[in-house]
XYZ file of C-alpha atoms in Angstrom:
366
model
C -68.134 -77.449 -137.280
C -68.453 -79.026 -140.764
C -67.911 -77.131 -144.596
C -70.087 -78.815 -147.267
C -69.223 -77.622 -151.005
C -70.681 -78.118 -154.085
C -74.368 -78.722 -152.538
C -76.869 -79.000 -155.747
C -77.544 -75.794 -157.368
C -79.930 -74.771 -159.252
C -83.520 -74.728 -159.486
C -84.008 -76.554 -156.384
C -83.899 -73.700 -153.734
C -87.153 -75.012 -152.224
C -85.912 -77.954 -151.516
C -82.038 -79.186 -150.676
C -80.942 -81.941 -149.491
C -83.736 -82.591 -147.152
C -84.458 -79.382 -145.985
C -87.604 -77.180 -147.157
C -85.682 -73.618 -147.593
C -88.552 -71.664 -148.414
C -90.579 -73.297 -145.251
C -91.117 -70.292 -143.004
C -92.944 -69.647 -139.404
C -95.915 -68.395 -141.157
C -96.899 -71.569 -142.587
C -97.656 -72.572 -139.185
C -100.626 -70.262 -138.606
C -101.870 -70.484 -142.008
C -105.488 -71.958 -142.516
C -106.236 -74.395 -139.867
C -103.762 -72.589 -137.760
C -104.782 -69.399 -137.630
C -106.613 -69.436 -134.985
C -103.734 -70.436 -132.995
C -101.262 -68.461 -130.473
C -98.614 -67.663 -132.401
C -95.231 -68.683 -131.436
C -93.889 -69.531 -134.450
C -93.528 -66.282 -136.308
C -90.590 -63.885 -135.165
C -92.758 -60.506 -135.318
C -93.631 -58.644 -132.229
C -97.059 -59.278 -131.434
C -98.031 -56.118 -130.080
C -97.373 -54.400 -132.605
C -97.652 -52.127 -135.366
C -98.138 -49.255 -132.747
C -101.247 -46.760 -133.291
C -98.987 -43.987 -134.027
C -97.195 -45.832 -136.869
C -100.298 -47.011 -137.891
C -101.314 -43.269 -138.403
C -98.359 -42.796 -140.681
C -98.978 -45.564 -142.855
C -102.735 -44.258 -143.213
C -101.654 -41.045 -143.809
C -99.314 -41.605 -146.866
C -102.236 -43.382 -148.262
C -103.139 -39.711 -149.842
C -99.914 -39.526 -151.932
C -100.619 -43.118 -154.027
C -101.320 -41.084 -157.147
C -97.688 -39.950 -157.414
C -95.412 -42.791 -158.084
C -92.663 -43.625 -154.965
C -90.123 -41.519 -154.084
C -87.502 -42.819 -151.428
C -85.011 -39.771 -151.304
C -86.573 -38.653 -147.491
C -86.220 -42.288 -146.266
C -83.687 -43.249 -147.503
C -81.895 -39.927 -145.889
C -83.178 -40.713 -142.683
C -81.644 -44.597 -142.990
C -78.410 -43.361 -143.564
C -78.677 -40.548 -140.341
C -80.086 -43.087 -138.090
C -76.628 -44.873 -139.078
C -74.293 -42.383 -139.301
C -73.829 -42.681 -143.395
C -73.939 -40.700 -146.890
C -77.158 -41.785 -148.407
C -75.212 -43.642 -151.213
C -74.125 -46.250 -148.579
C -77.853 -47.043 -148.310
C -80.453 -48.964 -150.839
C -84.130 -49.633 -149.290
C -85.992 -52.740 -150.191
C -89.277 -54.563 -150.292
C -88.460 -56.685 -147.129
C -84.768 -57.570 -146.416
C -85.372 -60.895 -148.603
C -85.279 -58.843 -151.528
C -82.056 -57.956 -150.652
C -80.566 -61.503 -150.871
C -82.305 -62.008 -154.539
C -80.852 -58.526 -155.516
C -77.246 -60.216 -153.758
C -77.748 -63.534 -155.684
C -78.379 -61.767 -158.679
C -76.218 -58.534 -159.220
C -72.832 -59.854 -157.586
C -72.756 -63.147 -159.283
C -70.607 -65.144 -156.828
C -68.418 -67.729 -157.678
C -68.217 -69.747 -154.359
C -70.825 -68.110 -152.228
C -71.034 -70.060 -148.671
C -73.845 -69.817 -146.047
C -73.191 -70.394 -142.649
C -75.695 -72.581 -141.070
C -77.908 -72.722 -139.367
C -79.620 -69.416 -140.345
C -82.492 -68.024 -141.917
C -83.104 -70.345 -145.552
C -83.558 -67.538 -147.924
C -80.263 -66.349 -148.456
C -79.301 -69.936 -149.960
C -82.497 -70.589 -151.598
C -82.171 -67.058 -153.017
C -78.744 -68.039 -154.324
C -79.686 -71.210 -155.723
C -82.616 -69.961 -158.060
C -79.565 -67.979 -159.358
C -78.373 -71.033 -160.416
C -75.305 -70.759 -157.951
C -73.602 -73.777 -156.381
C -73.749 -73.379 -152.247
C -71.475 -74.144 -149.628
C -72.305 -74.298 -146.179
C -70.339 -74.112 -142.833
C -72.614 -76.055 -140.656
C -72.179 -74.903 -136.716
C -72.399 -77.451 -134.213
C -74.526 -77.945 -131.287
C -71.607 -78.601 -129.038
C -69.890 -75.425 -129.932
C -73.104 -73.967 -128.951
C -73.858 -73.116 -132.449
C -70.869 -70.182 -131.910
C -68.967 -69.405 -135.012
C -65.371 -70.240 -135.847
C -64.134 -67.935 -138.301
C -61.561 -70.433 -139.232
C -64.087 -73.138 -140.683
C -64.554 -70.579 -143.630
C -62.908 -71.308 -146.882
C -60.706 -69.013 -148.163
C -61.768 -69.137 -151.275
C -65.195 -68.118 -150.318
C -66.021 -64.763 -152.393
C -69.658 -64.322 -150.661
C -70.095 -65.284 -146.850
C -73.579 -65.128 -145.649
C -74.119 -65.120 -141.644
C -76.957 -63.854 -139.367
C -76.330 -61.854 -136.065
C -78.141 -62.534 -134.032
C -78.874 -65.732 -135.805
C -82.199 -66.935 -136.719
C -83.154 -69.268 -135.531
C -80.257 -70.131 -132.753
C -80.639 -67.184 -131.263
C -76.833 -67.071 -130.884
C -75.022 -63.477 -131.324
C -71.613 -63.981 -132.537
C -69.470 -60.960 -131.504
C -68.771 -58.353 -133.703
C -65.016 -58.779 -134.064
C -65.536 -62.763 -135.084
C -67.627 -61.517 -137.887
C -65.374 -58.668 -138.820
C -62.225 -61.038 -138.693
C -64.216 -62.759 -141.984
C -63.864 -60.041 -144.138
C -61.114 -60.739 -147.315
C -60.228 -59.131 -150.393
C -62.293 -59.721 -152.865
C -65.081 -61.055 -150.661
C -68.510 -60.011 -150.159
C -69.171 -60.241 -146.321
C -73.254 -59.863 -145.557
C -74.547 -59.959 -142.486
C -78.430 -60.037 -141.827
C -78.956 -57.858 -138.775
C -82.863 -58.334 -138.877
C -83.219 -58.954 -135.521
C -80.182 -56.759 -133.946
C -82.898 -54.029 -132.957
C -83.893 -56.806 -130.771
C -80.522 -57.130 -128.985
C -80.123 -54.370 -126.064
C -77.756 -51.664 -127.271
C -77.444 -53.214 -130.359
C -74.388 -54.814 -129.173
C -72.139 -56.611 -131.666
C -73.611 -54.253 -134.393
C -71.739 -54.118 -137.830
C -74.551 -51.539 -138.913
C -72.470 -47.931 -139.882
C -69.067 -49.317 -140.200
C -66.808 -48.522 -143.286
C -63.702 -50.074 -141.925
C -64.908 -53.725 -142.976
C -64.216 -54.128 -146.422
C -66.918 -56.035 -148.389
C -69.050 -55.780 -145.862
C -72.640 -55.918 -146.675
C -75.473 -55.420 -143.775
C -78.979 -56.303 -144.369
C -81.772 -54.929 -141.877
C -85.189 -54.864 -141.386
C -88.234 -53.114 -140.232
C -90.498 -55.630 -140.340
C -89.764 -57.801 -137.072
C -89.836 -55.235 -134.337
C -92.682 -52.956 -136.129
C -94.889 -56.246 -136.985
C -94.650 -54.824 -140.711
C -94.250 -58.072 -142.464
C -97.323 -57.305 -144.755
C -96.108 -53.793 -145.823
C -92.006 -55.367 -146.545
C -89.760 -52.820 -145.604
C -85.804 -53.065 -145.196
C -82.886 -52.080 -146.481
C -79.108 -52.893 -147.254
C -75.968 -50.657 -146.011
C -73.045 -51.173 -148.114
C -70.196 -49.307 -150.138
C -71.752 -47.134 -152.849
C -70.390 -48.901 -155.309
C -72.697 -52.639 -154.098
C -75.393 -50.271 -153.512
C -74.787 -49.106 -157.108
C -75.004 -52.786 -158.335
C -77.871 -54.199 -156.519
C -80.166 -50.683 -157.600
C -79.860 -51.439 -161.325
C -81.017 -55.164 -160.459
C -84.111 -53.898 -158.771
C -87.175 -53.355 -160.680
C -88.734 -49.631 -160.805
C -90.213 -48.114 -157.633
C -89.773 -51.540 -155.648
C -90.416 -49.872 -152.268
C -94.198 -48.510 -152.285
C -95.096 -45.337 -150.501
C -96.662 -46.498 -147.412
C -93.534 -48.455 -147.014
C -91.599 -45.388 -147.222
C -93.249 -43.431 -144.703
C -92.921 -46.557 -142.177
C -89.131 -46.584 -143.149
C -88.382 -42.980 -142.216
C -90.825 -42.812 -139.053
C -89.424 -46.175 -137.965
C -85.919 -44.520 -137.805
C -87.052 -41.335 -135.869
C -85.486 -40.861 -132.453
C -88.946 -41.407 -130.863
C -89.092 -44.925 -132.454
C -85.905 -45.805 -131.726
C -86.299 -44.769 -127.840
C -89.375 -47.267 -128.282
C -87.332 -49.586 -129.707
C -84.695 -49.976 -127.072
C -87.882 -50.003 -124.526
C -88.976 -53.357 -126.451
C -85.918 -54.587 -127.017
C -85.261 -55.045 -123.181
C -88.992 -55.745 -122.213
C -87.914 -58.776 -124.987
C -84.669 -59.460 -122.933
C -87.366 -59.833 -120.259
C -89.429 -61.752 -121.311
C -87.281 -64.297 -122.747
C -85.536 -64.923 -119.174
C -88.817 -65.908 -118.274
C -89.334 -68.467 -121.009
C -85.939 -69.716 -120.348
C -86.607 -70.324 -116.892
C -90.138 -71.623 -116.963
C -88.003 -74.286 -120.379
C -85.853 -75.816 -117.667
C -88.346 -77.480 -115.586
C -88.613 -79.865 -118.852
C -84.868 -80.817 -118.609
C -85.830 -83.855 -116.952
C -88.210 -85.035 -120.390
C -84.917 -84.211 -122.299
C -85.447 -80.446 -123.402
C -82.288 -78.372 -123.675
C -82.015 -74.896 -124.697
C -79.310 -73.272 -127.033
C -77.790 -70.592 -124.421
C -77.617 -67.734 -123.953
C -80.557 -66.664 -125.956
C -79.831 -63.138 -127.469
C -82.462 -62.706 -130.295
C -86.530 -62.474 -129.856
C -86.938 -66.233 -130.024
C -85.233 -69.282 -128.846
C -83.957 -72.455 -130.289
C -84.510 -75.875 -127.779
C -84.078 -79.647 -128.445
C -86.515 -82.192 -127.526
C -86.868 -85.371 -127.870
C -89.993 -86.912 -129.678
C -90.292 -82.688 -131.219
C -92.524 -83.509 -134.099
C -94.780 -85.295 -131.964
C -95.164 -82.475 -129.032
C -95.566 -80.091 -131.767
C -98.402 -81.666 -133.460
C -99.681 -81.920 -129.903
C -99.561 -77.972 -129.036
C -101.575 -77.261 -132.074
C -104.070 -79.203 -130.267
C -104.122 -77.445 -127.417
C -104.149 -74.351 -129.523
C -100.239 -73.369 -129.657
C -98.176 -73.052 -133.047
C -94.718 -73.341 -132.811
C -91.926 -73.189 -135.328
C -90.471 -77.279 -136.226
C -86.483 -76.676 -136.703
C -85.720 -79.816 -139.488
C -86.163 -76.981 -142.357
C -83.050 -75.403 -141.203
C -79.680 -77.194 -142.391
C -77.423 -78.468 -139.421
C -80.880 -78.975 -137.581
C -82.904 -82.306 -137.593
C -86.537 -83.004 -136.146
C -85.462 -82.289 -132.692
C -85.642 -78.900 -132.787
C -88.370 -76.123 -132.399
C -88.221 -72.618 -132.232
C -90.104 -70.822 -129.760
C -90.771 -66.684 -130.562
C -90.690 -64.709 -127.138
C -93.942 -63.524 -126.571
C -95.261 -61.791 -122.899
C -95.443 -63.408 -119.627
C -99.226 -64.259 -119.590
C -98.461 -65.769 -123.263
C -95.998 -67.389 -121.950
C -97.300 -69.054 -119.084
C -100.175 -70.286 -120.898
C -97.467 -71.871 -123.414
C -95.572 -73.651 -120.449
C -98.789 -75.304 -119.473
C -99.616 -76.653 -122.731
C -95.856 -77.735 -122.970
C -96.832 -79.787 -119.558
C -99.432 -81.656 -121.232
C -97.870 -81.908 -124.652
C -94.879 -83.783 -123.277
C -96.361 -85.953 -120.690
C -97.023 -89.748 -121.845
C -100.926 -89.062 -121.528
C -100.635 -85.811 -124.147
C -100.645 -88.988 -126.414
């Protein structure tokens, strides 16, 4: 495990040393790729459901009246357990890492790496220097709570982590939290997780702590951005007088509060272990490549998984070809050109990704 300090601040936050922070999966099935099977993109493909679809449509009768979040943001904080202060709502749970970057004005604010890129590129169009605690691949990309400064005021981490698909335990996390520190933790893909093990989500024993979720991965709501942040009312306080007026629109409010009904969480926890599924499966059809070099970071706990292969770039360009996108891994600091990540998508998917992996890495894919 390795602590960087002082990396460039600044205006730079799509770019740092090397790495393309604001790269995403989507970029992969953009224009010319759009036409491919997505495996690059961490939403649930079969998804939005009809029934939340029928909400959405619905609350399309009330866009004369401006926003009003009071009913979802209730129903946040009872799906969770908390007072409604402890809860803010937000236009996607990226917002929430501006609103972080700009309300709370770090001093030291560290990432740990690698994990999703917006946190520090949100941070560093706030002009703040970034450190990062890089995980290592022969640690498994597990974290040691010990490689964080102490004088770190902000700690960003990612459980399960995107894109290592490594969940730390909760405890490890929890063991981070300092006076005067601001501990977040992006849960966006805990709903993923069976049981929502190693959840931080409803605890007020952590001081600092800061937990960012979102309803956009498991509801395939990306284009509607809806999440929010559970904190102490006093963050929640600061990061509401940084957002702008009404930032959550009212067809994102009705998908926040039906998305946190007991029906769709039952349907939830149904996905999240047909996901648990269906990733065993892509883990076990990955290891008949071992012999071409392909390893992948184990276990796999989130809705995608990370794997290092020799000659990536190449096999990636390759499964576009034979109409597969995939998600390269070099944008990510700690991560080089050897690495792809591959969402978990259904068996038949699947399968049909396997054989164009075949191809892609034999010499005559070439």
């Amino acid at each position: 495990m390795r602590t960087e300090h002082g990396t460039a601040h600044g205006t730079a936050g799509a770019a740092a040393d090397g790495h393309d922070l604001r790269h995403h999966g989507d970029a992969e099935v953009r224009d010319d790729g759009s036409a491919l099977v997505d495996l690059a993109v961490n939403v649930r493909a079969d998804t939005p459901p009809a029934w939340l679809r029928k909400v959405v449509a619905g609350s399309l009768d009330s866009l004369a009246a401006y926003p009003d979040g009071r009913a979802a943001r209730a129903a946040v904080a009872a799906r969770h357990g908390l007072p409604a202060d402890r809860v803010l709502l937000t236009a996607g749970a990226a917002e929430a890492f501006v609103l972080l970057a700009r309300a709370l004005r770090p001093r030291r604010p560290v990432v740990v790496h690698p994990q999703f890129t917006e946190p520090e590129a949100a941070l560093r169009d706030a002009g703040h220097t970034v450190g990062r605690v890089l995980l290592r691949e022969e640690d498994g990309f597990r974290l040691d709570a010990a490689a964080v400064p102490e004088e770190a005021d902000l700690v960003v981490i990612g459980n399960p982590t995107n894109p290592t698909s490594v969940l730390h335990p909760a405890a490890a996390i929890a063991s981070l939290a300092r006076p005067g520190r601001t501990l977040v933790v992006d849960e966006a893909f805990m709903d993923a997780v069976p049981g929502e093990r190693e959840a931080l989500a409803g605890r007020t024993d952590v001081p600092g702590l800061v937990v960012l979720r979102s309803l956009t991965k498991t509801w395939g709501l990306a284009g509607l951005r809806i999440g929010y942040v559970l904190a102490a009312p006093e963050t929640i306080a600061e990061l509401e007088r940084a957002q702008p007026l009404w930032p959550v629109s009212t067809p994102a409010l009705a998908a926040a509060e039906a998305c946190v009904s007991p029906r769709a969480l039952a349907e939830a926890a149904r996905a999240a272990d047909r996901i648990a599924a269906d990733r065993a499966h892509l883990v076990a059809g990955l290891a008949r490549f071992a012999p071409h070099g392909l390893r992948v970071v184990r276990p796999a706990e989130g809705p995608f998984v990370l794997v290092r292969l020799p000659g990536a770039a190449a096999v990636r360009h390759r499964l576009r070809g034979l109409g597969f996108a995939v998600r390269r891994g070099d944008t990510f600091p700690g991560l080089d050109e050897r690495w792809l990540r591959l969402a978990v998508r259904d068996r038949r998917t699947v399968d049909g990704f396997l054989t164009a992996l075949e191809r892609a890495v034999s010499p005559a894919a070439g």
